[in-house]
């Protein structure tokens, strides 16, 4: 089984997520590679401690 992607984005921060949202409308398959916390925790500010 091969895994083919049209775009690979390195970094799941705000810029990476925004790029993915823009590119998903134009291409087929996108892969986001992130070494840190899960994307759900990074993109949801309410889960961060410093935001009430």
mmCIF file of C-alpha atoms in Angstrom:
data_model
loop_
_atom_site.group_PDB
_atom_site.id
_atom_site.type_symbol
_atom_site.label_atom_id
_atom_site.label_comp_id
_atom_site.label_asym_id
_atom_site.label_seq_id
_atom_site.Cartn_x
_atom_site.Cartn_y
_atom_site.Cartn_z
ATOM 1 C CA UNK A 1 0.000 0.000 0.000
ATOM 2 C CA UNK A 2 1.441 3.355 -1.008
ATOM 3 C CA UNK A 3 0.575 6.663 0.532
ATOM 4 C CA UNK A 4 0.430 9.435 -2.034
ATOM 5 C CA UNK A 5 -0.068 13.064 -1.083
ATOM 6 C CA UNK A 6 -0.385 16.117 -3.274
ATOM 7 C CA UNK A 7 1.010 18.401 -0.559
ATOM 8 C CA UNK A 8 2.998 17.754 2.626
ATOM 9 C CA UNK A 9 2.955 20.583 5.178
ATOM 10 C CA UNK A 10 5.674 20.621 7.827
ATOM 11 C CA UNK A 11 4.348 22.244 10.991
ATOM 12 C CA UNK A 12 0.856 22.207 12.426
ATOM 13 C CA UNK A 13 0.837 25.701 13.852
ATOM 14 C CA UNK A 14 -1.529 28.445 12.726
ATOM 15 C CA UNK A 15 0.266 28.965 9.403
ATOM 16 C CA UNK A 16 0.325 25.238 8.637
ATOM 17 C CA UNK A 17 -3.350 24.818 9.453
ATOM 18 C CA UNK A 18 -4.304 27.868 7.379
ATOM 19 C CA UNK A 19 -2.217 26.594 4.455
ATOM 20 C CA UNK A 20 -3.946 23.211 4.707
ATOM 21 C CA UNK A 21 -7.388 24.817 4.709
ATOM 22 C CA UNK A 22 -6.533 26.829 1.602
ATOM 23 C CA UNK A 23 -4.880 23.948 -0.241
ATOM 24 C CA UNK A 24 -7.513 21.310 0.522
ATOM 25 C CA UNK A 25 -9.900 23.220 -1.736
ATOM 26 C CA UNK A 26 -7.449 22.956 -4.659
ATOM 27 C CA UNK A 27 -5.760 19.589 -4.234
ATOM 28 C CA UNK A 28 -6.642 16.067 -3.252
ATOM 29 C CA UNK A 29 -4.684 14.703 -0.322
ATOM 30 C CA UNK A 30 -2.744 16.731 2.253
ATOM 31 C CA UNK A 31 -0.480 15.501 5.037
ATOM 32 C CA UNK A 32 0.451 17.704 8.007
ATOM 33 C CA UNK A 33 3.618 16.645 9.846
ATOM 34 C CA UNK A 34 3.915 17.962 13.411
ATOM 35 C CA UNK A 35 6.398 16.901 16.072
ATOM 36 C CA UNK A 36 4.709 18.600 19.011
ATOM 37 C CA UNK A 37 1.351 18.113 20.699
ATOM 38 C CA UNK A 38 -1.647 16.857 18.781
ATOM 39 C CA UNK A 39 -3.174 19.276 16.298
ATOM 40 C CA UNK A 40 -6.454 19.329 18.215
ATOM 41 C CA UNK A 41 -4.740 20.648 21.340
ATOM 42 C CA UNK A 42 -2.701 23.204 19.409
ATOM 43 C CA UNK A 43 -5.560 24.626 17.396
ATOM 44 C CA UNK A 44 -8.078 24.900 20.253
ATOM 45 C CA UNK A 45 -7.170 27.877 22.467
ATOM 46 C CA UNK A 46 -9.697 26.934 25.151
ATOM 47 C CA UNK A 47 -7.537 23.921 26.072
ATOM 48 C CA UNK A 48 -4.538 26.123 26.837
ATOM 49 C CA UNK A 49 -4.001 26.971 30.497
ATOM 50 C CA UNK A 50 -3.525 30.730 30.124
ATOM 51 C CA UNK A 51 -6.900 31.274 28.449
ATOM 52 C CA UNK A 52 -9.981 31.038 30.705
#
